[in-house]
């Protein structure tokens, strides 16, 4: 999942982002309210972790702005203020959950998972993707081919998820840079090809039915060879 963390305390932000990345999420960090609001309104996130007290724009203002514009992104408020009134305010403003600092990462993670499960249930979002004999469980972040689990690194997983969500379509390098690497420039490296070939070794290996195809001059495509 792609998660935005808006938090001005560097140590707390590092703690959260490091933890999220260890669990295979893509964490984007913003240290002030103005930038946080900009990112939250211009980019697509699966979840936002938002501190209450922020420089330039207050967390509650960001939350109210998002909800006022119909943005229903799952959102957890984070605060040193643990008073009942503050929690009530945060939840009334459209926050889905509230966690008080200091907290254990395991608690934050459990709340994130619970919230995503709830949100996905409501939105009837897909929680499982399939291509041929390969399946991806989006909540458990588990990939299996022919019933056998395949261990992937975070970036390989994101890359595969993107390809699977676009099954049967050509996915260009620019699309991958934008949506998997979140680069909005050309890094002038073969980073994508390196990752795709590593993913291929893990997914397709010596299989007679490779799922990932190279589309010459364009990019890549994942598809069921029998469909
Ligand atoms: Ca703060």
PDB file of C-alpha atoms and ligand atoms in Angstrom:
ATOM      1  CA  UNK A   1       0.000   0.000   0.000  1.00  0.00           C
ATOM      2  CA  UNK A   2       1.087   3.578  -0.574  1.00  0.00           C
ATOM      3  CA  UNK A   3       0.908   5.548   2.650  1.00  0.00           C
ATOM      4  CA  UNK A   4       1.420   9.265   3.245  1.00  0.00           C
ATOM      5  CA  UNK A   5       2.888  10.232   6.614  1.00  0.00           C
ATOM      6  CA  UNK A   6       2.478  13.906   7.524  1.00  0.00           C
ATOM      7  CA  UNK A   7       4.483  14.452  10.694  1.00  0.00           C
ATOM      8  CA  UNK A   8       6.865  17.265  11.629  1.00  0.00           C
ATOM      9  CA  UNK A   9       8.769  15.438  14.355  1.00  0.00           C
ATOM     10  CA  UNK A  10      11.590  13.829  12.422  1.00  0.00           C
ATOM     11  CA  UNK A  11      12.139  11.005  14.902  1.00  0.00           C
ATOM     12  CA  UNK A  12       8.503   9.985  14.928  1.00  0.00           C
ATOM     13  CA  UNK A  13       8.311  10.235  11.141  1.00  0.00           C
ATOM     14  CA  UNK A  14      11.424   8.071  10.738  1.00  0.00           C
ATOM     15  CA  UNK A  15      10.040   5.515  13.176  1.00  0.00           C
ATOM     16  CA  UNK A  16       6.761   5.228  11.278  1.00  0.00           C
ATOM     17  CA  UNK A  17       8.229   5.278   7.764  1.00  0.00           C
ATOM     18  CA  UNK A  18      10.915   2.723   8.601  1.00  0.00           C
ATOM     19  CA  UNK A  19       8.323   0.418  10.141  1.00  0.00           C
ATOM     20  CA  UNK A  20       5.961   0.747   7.197  1.00  0.00           C
ATOM     21  CA  UNK A  21       8.731   0.015   4.709  1.00  0.00           C
ATOM     22  CA  UNK A  22       9.767  -3.057   6.665  1.00  0.00           C
ATOM     23  CA  UNK A  23       6.240  -4.306   6.167  1.00  0.00           C
ATOM     24  CA  UNK A  24       6.513  -3.688   2.441  1.00  0.00           C
ATOM     25  CA  UNK A  25       4.490  -0.488   2.233  1.00  0.00           C
ATOM     26  CA  UNK A  26       5.586   2.523   0.236  1.00  0.00           C
ATOM     27  CA  UNK A  27       5.848   5.412   2.709  1.00  0.00           C
ATOM     28  CA  UNK A  28       5.940   9.027   1.547  1.00  0.00           C
ATOM     29  CA  UNK A  29       6.827  11.612   4.164  1.00  0.00           C
ATOM     30  CA  UNK A  30       5.963  15.260   4.477  1.00  0.00           C
ATOM     31  CA  UNK A  31       7.168  17.381   7.413  1.00  0.00           C
ATOM     32  CA  UNK A  32       4.745  20.294   7.162  1.00  0.00           C
ATOM     33  CA  UNK A  33       1.032  20.868   6.770  1.00  0.00           C
ATOM     34  CA  UNK A  34       1.213  22.869   3.576  1.00  0.00           C
ATOM     35  CA  UNK A  35       3.138  20.252   1.642  1.00  0.00           C
ATOM     36  CA  UNK A  36       1.129  17.482   3.291  1.00  0.00           C
ATOM     37  CA  UNK A  37      -2.128  19.024   2.117  1.00  0.00           C
ATOM     38  CA  UNK A  38      -0.719  19.468  -1.373  1.00  0.00           C
ATOM     39  CA  UNK A  39       0.378  15.817  -1.597  1.00  0.00           C
ATOM     40  CA  UNK A  40      -2.854  14.534  -0.081  1.00  0.00           C
ATOM     41  CA  UNK A  41      -4.952  16.422  -2.622  1.00  0.00           C
ATOM     42  CA  UNK A  42      -2.840  15.876  -5.722  1.00  0.00           C
ATOM     43  CA  UNK A  43      -1.663  12.282  -5.327  1.00  0.00           C
ATOM     44  CA  UNK A  44      -3.312   8.959  -4.735  1.00  0.00           C
ATOM     45  CA  UNK A  45      -2.705   7.240  -1.389  1.00  0.00           C
ATOM     46  CA  UNK A  46      -4.225   4.118   0.133  1.00  0.00           C
ATOM     47  CA  UNK A  47      -4.001   5.604   3.608  1.00  0.00           C
ATOM     48  CA  UNK A  48      -2.826   8.785   5.350  1.00  0.00           C
ATOM     49  CA  UNK A  49      -1.267   9.079   8.789  1.00  0.00           C
ATOM     50  CA  UNK A  50      -1.716  12.675   9.856  1.00  0.00           C
ATOM     51  CA  UNK A  51      -0.265  14.519  12.835  1.00  0.00           C
ATOM     52  CA  UNK A  52      -2.556  17.066  14.532  1.00  0.00           C
ATOM     53  CA  UNK A  53      -0.109  19.897  15.209  1.00  0.00           C
ATOM     54  CA  UNK A  54       1.859  20.805  12.091  1.00  0.00           C
ATOM     55  CA  UNK A  55       3.701  23.862  10.791  1.00  0.00           C
ATOM     56  CA  UNK A  56       1.763  26.102   8.335  1.00  0.00           C
ATOM     57  CA  UNK A  57      -1.468  24.105   8.132  1.00  0.00           C
ATOM     58  CA  UNK A  58      -3.014  22.285  11.096  1.00  0.00           C
ATOM     59  CA  UNK A  59      -3.780  18.570  10.777  1.00  0.00           C
ATOM     60  CA  UNK A  60      -7.478  19.118  11.447  1.00  0.00           C
ATOM     61  CA  UNK A  61      -7.668  21.691   8.659  1.00  0.00           C
ATOM     62  CA  UNK A  62      -6.075  19.202   6.256  1.00  0.00           C
ATOM     63  CA  UNK A  63      -8.557  16.538   7.310  1.00  0.00           C
ATOM     64  CA  UNK A  64     -11.571  18.859   6.948  1.00  0.00           C
ATOM     65  CA  UNK A  65     -10.352  20.047   3.551  1.00  0.00           C
ATOM     66  CA  UNK A  66     -10.032  16.477   2.292  1.00  0.00           C
ATOM     67  CA  UNK A  67     -13.470  15.439   3.504  1.00  0.00           C
ATOM     68  CA  UNK A  68     -15.080  18.650   2.228  1.00  0.00           C
ATOM     69  CA  UNK A  69     -13.842  17.801  -1.268  1.00  0.00           C
ATOM     70  CA  UNK A  70     -15.198  14.254  -1.065  1.00  0.00           C
ATOM     71  CA  UNK A  71     -11.832  12.592  -0.528  1.00  0.00           C
ATOM     72  CA  UNK A  72     -12.597   9.505   1.587  1.00  0.00           C
ATOM     73  CA  UNK A  73      -9.028   8.197   1.914  1.00  0.00           C
ATOM     74  CA  UNK A  74      -8.644   6.143   5.126  1.00  0.00           C
ATOM     75  CA  UNK A  75      -6.959   8.409   7.650  1.00  0.00           C
ATOM     76  CA  UNK A  76      -5.445   7.933  11.084  1.00  0.00           C
ATOM     77  CA  UNK A  77      -4.803  10.995  13.226  1.00  0.00           C
ATOM     78  CA  UNK A  78      -1.711  11.100  15.330  1.00  0.00           C
ATOM     79  CA  UNK A  79      -1.332  13.356  18.285  1.00  0.00           C
ATOM     80  CA  UNK A  80       0.388  14.163  21.516  1.00  0.00           C
ATOM     81  CA  UNK A  81      -2.978  15.482  22.652  1.00  0.00           C
ATOM     82  CA  UNK A  82      -4.760  12.569  24.209  1.00  0.00           C
ATOM     83  CA  UNK A  83      -7.711  14.357  25.742  1.00  0.00           C
ATOM     84  CA  UNK A  84     -11.183  13.058  24.989  1.00  0.00           C
ATOM     85  CA  UNK A  85     -12.198  16.371  23.390  1.00  0.00           C
ATOM     86  CA  UNK A  86      -9.310  16.194  20.938  1.00  0.00           C
ATOM     87  CA  UNK A  87     -10.173  12.677  19.917  1.00  0.00           C
ATOM     88  CA  UNK A  88     -13.805  13.611  19.470  1.00  0.00           C
ATOM     89  CA  UNK A  89     -12.860  16.639  17.354  1.00  0.00           C
ATOM     90  CA  UNK A  90     -10.602  14.522  15.191  1.00  0.00           C
ATOM     91  CA  UNK A  91     -13.175  11.809  14.635  1.00  0.00           C
ATOM     92  CA  UNK A  92     -15.969  14.339  14.012  1.00  0.00           C
ATOM     93  CA  UNK A  93     -13.830  16.035  11.385  1.00  0.00           C
ATOM     94  CA  UNK A  94     -13.768  12.763   9.460  1.00  0.00           C
ATOM     95  CA  UNK A  95     -10.794  10.912  10.889  1.00  0.00           C
ATOM     96  CA  UNK A  96     -11.230   7.130  10.825  1.00  0.00           C
ATOM     97  CA  UNK A  97      -9.071   6.454  13.842  1.00  0.00           C
ATOM     98  CA  UNK A  98      -6.911   8.247  16.368  1.00  0.00           C
ATOM     99  CA  UNK A  99      -3.683   7.224  18.041  1.00  0.00           C
ATOM    100  CA  UNK A 100      -1.901   9.061  20.831  1.00  0.00           C
ATOM    101  CA  UNK A 101       1.860   9.533  20.985  1.00  0.00           C
ATOM    102  CA  UNK A 102       3.897   7.781  22.202  1.00  0.00           C
ATOM    103  CA  UNK A 103       2.643   4.543  20.686  1.00  0.00           C
ATOM    104  CA  UNK A 104       4.079   1.167  19.776  1.00  0.00           C
ATOM    105  CA  UNK A 105       4.499   0.565  16.061  1.00  0.00           C
ATOM    106  CA  UNK A 106       2.671  -2.748  16.402  1.00  0.00           C
ATOM    107  CA  UNK A 107      -0.421  -0.880  17.579  1.00  0.00           C
ATOM    108  CA  UNK A 108      -0.274   1.561  14.684  1.00  0.00           C
ATOM    109  CA  UNK A 109       0.151  -1.329  12.254  1.00  0.00           C
ATOM    110  CA  UNK A 110      -2.804  -3.197  13.736  1.00  0.00           C
ATOM    111  CA  UNK A 111      -4.955  -0.074  13.379  1.00  0.00           C
ATOM    112  CA  UNK A 112      -3.809   0.428   9.787  1.00  0.00           C
ATOM    113  CA  UNK A 113      -4.691  -3.157   8.906  1.00  0.00           C
ATOM    114  CA  UNK A 114      -8.085  -2.969  10.616  1.00  0.00           C
ATOM    115  CA  UNK A 115      -8.874   0.297   8.856  1.00  0.00           C
ATOM    116  CA  UNK A 116      -7.851  -0.987   5.433  1.00  0.00           C
ATOM    117  CA  UNK A 117      -9.928  -4.129   5.922  1.00  0.00           C
ATOM    118  CA  UNK A 118     -12.947  -2.032   6.878  1.00  0.00           C
ATOM    119  CA  UNK A 119     -12.427   0.370   4.030  1.00  0.00           C
ATOM    120  CA  UNK A 120     -11.946  -2.367   1.449  1.00  0.00           C
ATOM    121  CA  UNK A 121     -15.053  -4.161   2.680  1.00  0.00           C
ATOM    122  CA  UNK A 122     -17.122  -1.015   2.258  1.00  0.00           C
ATOM    123  CA  UNK A 123     -15.706  -0.089  -1.098  1.00  0.00           C
ATOM    124  CA  UNK A 124     -15.852  -3.719  -2.261  1.00  0.00           C
ATOM    125  CA  UNK A 125     -12.358  -3.226  -3.541  1.00  0.00           C
ATOM    126  CA  UNK A 126     -10.544  -6.264  -4.874  1.00  0.00           C
ATOM    127  CA  UNK A 127      -8.408  -7.951  -2.266  1.00  0.00           C
ATOM    128  CA  UNK A 128      -7.086 -10.627  -4.581  1.00  0.00           C
ATOM    129  CA  UNK A 129      -5.551 -10.429  -8.051  1.00  0.00           C
ATOM    130  CA  UNK A 130      -5.034 -13.385 -10.392  1.00  0.00           C
ATOM    131  CA  UNK A 131      -3.105 -13.947 -13.603  1.00  0.00           C
ATOM    132  CA  UNK A 132      -3.053 -17.540 -14.855  1.00  0.00           C
ATOM    133  CA  UNK A 133      -1.881 -19.774 -12.014  1.00  0.00           C
ATOM    134  CA  UNK A 134      -0.500 -16.827 -10.026  1.00  0.00           C
ATOM    135  CA  UNK A 135      -2.451 -15.104  -7.295  1.00  0.00           C
ATOM    136  CA  UNK A 136      -1.774 -12.098  -5.095  1.00  0.00           C
ATOM    137  CA  UNK A 137      -3.468 -11.565  -1.741  1.00  0.00           C
ATOM    138  CA  UNK A 138      -3.441  -7.778  -1.384  1.00  0.00           C
ATOM    139  CA  UNK A 139      -4.159  -7.696   2.339  1.00  0.00           C
ATOM    140  CA  UNK A 140      -1.696 -10.365   3.374  1.00  0.00           C
ATOM    141  CA  UNK A 141       0.755  -9.226   0.662  1.00  0.00           C
ATOM    142  CA  UNK A 142       1.257 -12.858  -0.317  1.00  0.00           C
ATOM    143  CA  UNK A 143       2.078 -14.008  -3.836  1.00  0.00           C
ATOM    144  CA  UNK A 144       1.683 -17.610  -4.907  1.00  0.00           C
ATOM    145  CA  UNK A 145       2.234 -19.314  -8.191  1.00  0.00           C
ATOM    146  CA  UNK A 146       0.681 -22.719  -8.592  1.00  0.00           C
ATOM    147  CA  UNK A 147       0.055 -22.682  -4.840  1.00  0.00           C
ATOM    148  CA  UNK A 148       3.715 -22.099  -3.989  1.00  0.00           C
ATOM    149  CA  UNK A 149       4.534 -18.927  -2.119  1.00  0.00           C
ATOM    150  CA  UNK A 150       7.053 -16.585  -3.734  1.00  0.00           C
ATOM    151  CA  UNK A 151       9.081 -14.244  -1.512  1.00  0.00           C
ATOM    152  CA  UNK A 152       9.340 -10.748  -2.970  1.00  0.00           C
ATOM    153  CA  UNK A 153      11.042  -7.568  -1.853  1.00  0.00           C
ATOM    154  CA  UNK A 154       8.827  -4.515  -1.309  1.00  0.00           C
ATOM    155  CA  UNK A 155       9.592  -2.921  -4.685  1.00  0.00           C
ATOM    156  CA  UNK A 156       9.204  -6.186  -6.569  1.00  0.00           C
ATOM    157  CA  UNK A 157       5.829  -6.651  -4.912  1.00  0.00           C
ATOM    158  CA  UNK A 158       4.674  -3.134  -5.875  1.00  0.00           C
ATOM    159  CA  UNK A 159       5.904  -3.665  -9.414  1.00  0.00           C
ATOM    160  CA  UNK A 160       4.065  -6.975  -9.707  1.00  0.00           C
ATOM    161  CA  UNK A 161       0.912  -5.487  -8.180  1.00  0.00           C
ATOM    162  CA  UNK A 162       0.939  -2.693 -10.746  1.00  0.00           C
ATOM    163  CA  UNK A 163       1.444  -5.130 -13.624  1.00  0.00           C
ATOM    164  CA  UNK A 164      -1.330  -7.407 -12.313  1.00  0.00           C
ATOM    165  CA  UNK A 165      -3.744  -4.518 -11.923  1.00  0.00           C
ATOM    166  CA  UNK A 166      -3.121  -3.804 -15.614  1.00  0.00           C
ATOM    167  CA  UNK A 167      -3.330  -7.414 -16.770  1.00  0.00           C
ATOM    168  CA  UNK A 168      -3.339  -7.669 -20.569  1.00  0.00           C
ATOM    169  CA  UNK A 169      -2.340  -4.033 -21.023  1.00  0.00           C
ATOM    170  CA  UNK A 170       0.998  -2.619 -22.047  1.00  0.00           C
ATOM    171  CA  UNK A 171       2.668  -0.962 -19.091  1.00  0.00           C
ATOM    172  CA  UNK A 172       5.292   1.551 -20.173  1.00  0.00           C
ATOM    173  CA  UNK A 173       8.472   2.420 -18.305  1.00  0.00           C
ATOM    174  CA  UNK A 174       7.084   5.900 -17.679  1.00  0.00           C
ATOM    175  CA  UNK A 175       3.960   4.427 -16.065  1.00  0.00           C
ATOM    176  CA  UNK A 176       6.162   2.297 -13.830  1.00  0.00           C
ATOM    177  CA  UNK A 177       8.417   5.227 -12.909  1.00  0.00           C
ATOM    178  CA  UNK A 178       5.373   7.320 -12.019  1.00  0.00           C
ATOM    179  CA  UNK A 179       3.320   4.757 -10.181  1.00  0.00           C
ATOM    180  CA  UNK A 180       5.776   2.308  -8.665  1.00  0.00           C
ATOM    181  CA  UNK A 181       8.851   4.459  -8.106  1.00  0.00           C
ATOM    182  CA  UNK A 182       6.965   7.752  -7.786  1.00  0.00           C
ATOM    183  CA  UNK A 183       9.675   9.487  -9.782  1.00  0.00           C
ATOM    184  CA  UNK A 184       8.406  12.353 -11.830  1.00  0.00           C
ATOM    185  CA  UNK A 185      11.576  12.557 -13.833  1.00  0.00           C
ATOM    186  CA  UNK A 186      13.648  10.146 -15.865  1.00  0.00           C
ATOM    187  CA  UNK A 187      16.411   8.832 -13.579  1.00  0.00           C
ATOM    188  CA  UNK A 188      18.476   7.877 -16.656  1.00  0.00           C
ATOM    189  CA  UNK A 189      19.161   4.426 -15.279  1.00  0.00           C
ATOM    190  CA  UNK A 190      17.959   0.939 -16.094  1.00  0.00           C
ATOM    191  CA  UNK A 191      16.431   0.594 -12.616  1.00  0.00           C
ATOM    192  CA  UNK A 192      13.152  -0.694 -14.049  1.00  0.00           C
ATOM    193  CA  UNK A 193      14.684  -3.328 -16.287  1.00  0.00           C
ATOM    194  CA  UNK A 194      16.841  -4.564 -13.429  1.00  0.00           C
ATOM    195  CA  UNK A 195      13.801  -4.966 -11.178  1.00  0.00           C
ATOM    196  CA  UNK A 196      11.683  -6.543 -13.886  1.00  0.00           C
ATOM    197  CA  UNK A 197      14.344  -9.122 -14.662  1.00  0.00           C
ATOM    198  CA  UNK A 198      14.704  -9.944 -10.967  1.00  0.00           C
ATOM    199  CA  UNK A 199      10.930 -10.271 -10.645  1.00  0.00           C
ATOM    200  CA  UNK A 200      10.868 -12.457 -13.736  1.00  0.00           C
ATOM    201  CA  UNK A 201      13.424 -14.841 -12.276  1.00  0.00           C
ATOM    202  CA  UNK A 202      11.268 -15.233  -9.175  1.00  0.00           C
ATOM    203  CA  UNK A 203       7.885 -15.444 -10.905  1.00  0.00           C
ATOM    204  CA  UNK A 204       8.623 -17.167 -14.165  1.00  0.00           C
ATOM    205  CA  UNK A 205      12.000 -18.827 -13.586  1.00  0.00           C
ATOM    206  CA  UNK A 206      12.222 -21.609 -16.179  1.00  0.00           C
ATOM    207  CA  UNK A 207       8.466 -21.904 -16.495  1.00  0.00           C
ATOM    208  CA  UNK A 208       7.081 -23.010 -19.857  1.00  0.00           C
ATOM    209  CA  UNK A 209       4.339 -20.446 -19.369  1.00  0.00           C
ATOM    210  CA  UNK A 210       6.035 -17.136 -18.586  1.00  0.00           C
ATOM    211  CA  UNK A 211       3.559 -14.480 -17.465  1.00  0.00           C
ATOM    212  CA  UNK A 212       5.681 -11.353 -17.899  1.00  0.00           C
ATOM    213  CA  UNK A 213       6.311 -10.346 -21.489  1.00  0.00           C
ATOM    214  CA  UNK A 214       8.532  -7.632 -22.920  1.00  0.00           C
ATOM    215  CA  UNK A 215       6.775  -5.417 -25.430  1.00  0.00           C
ATOM    216  CA  UNK A 216       9.563  -4.191 -27.666  1.00  0.00           C
ATOM    217  CA  UNK A 217      10.042  -0.455 -27.642  1.00  0.00           C
ATOM    218  CA  UNK A 218       7.205   0.070 -25.146  1.00  0.00           C
ATOM    219  CA  UNK A 219       7.504  -1.717 -21.861  1.00  0.00           C
ATOM    220  CA  UNK A 220       6.018  -4.795 -20.306  1.00  0.00           C
ATOM    221  CA  UNK A 221       2.798  -6.726 -20.037  1.00  0.00           C
ATOM    222  CA  UNK A 222       1.571  -9.440 -17.745  1.00  0.00           C
ATOM    223  CA  UNK A 223      -0.959 -11.899 -19.098  1.00  0.00           C
ATOM    224  CA  UNK A 224      -2.211 -15.437 -18.824  1.00  0.00           C
ATOM    225  CA  UNK A 225      -0.548 -17.352 -21.683  1.00  0.00           C
ATOM    226  CA  UNK A 226      -3.664 -19.551 -22.011  1.00  0.00           C
ATOM    227  CA  UNK A 227      -6.257 -16.803 -22.173  1.00  0.00           C
TER     228      UNK A 227
HETATM  229 CA1  LIG B   1       3.490  17.863  15.461  1.00  0.00          CA
END
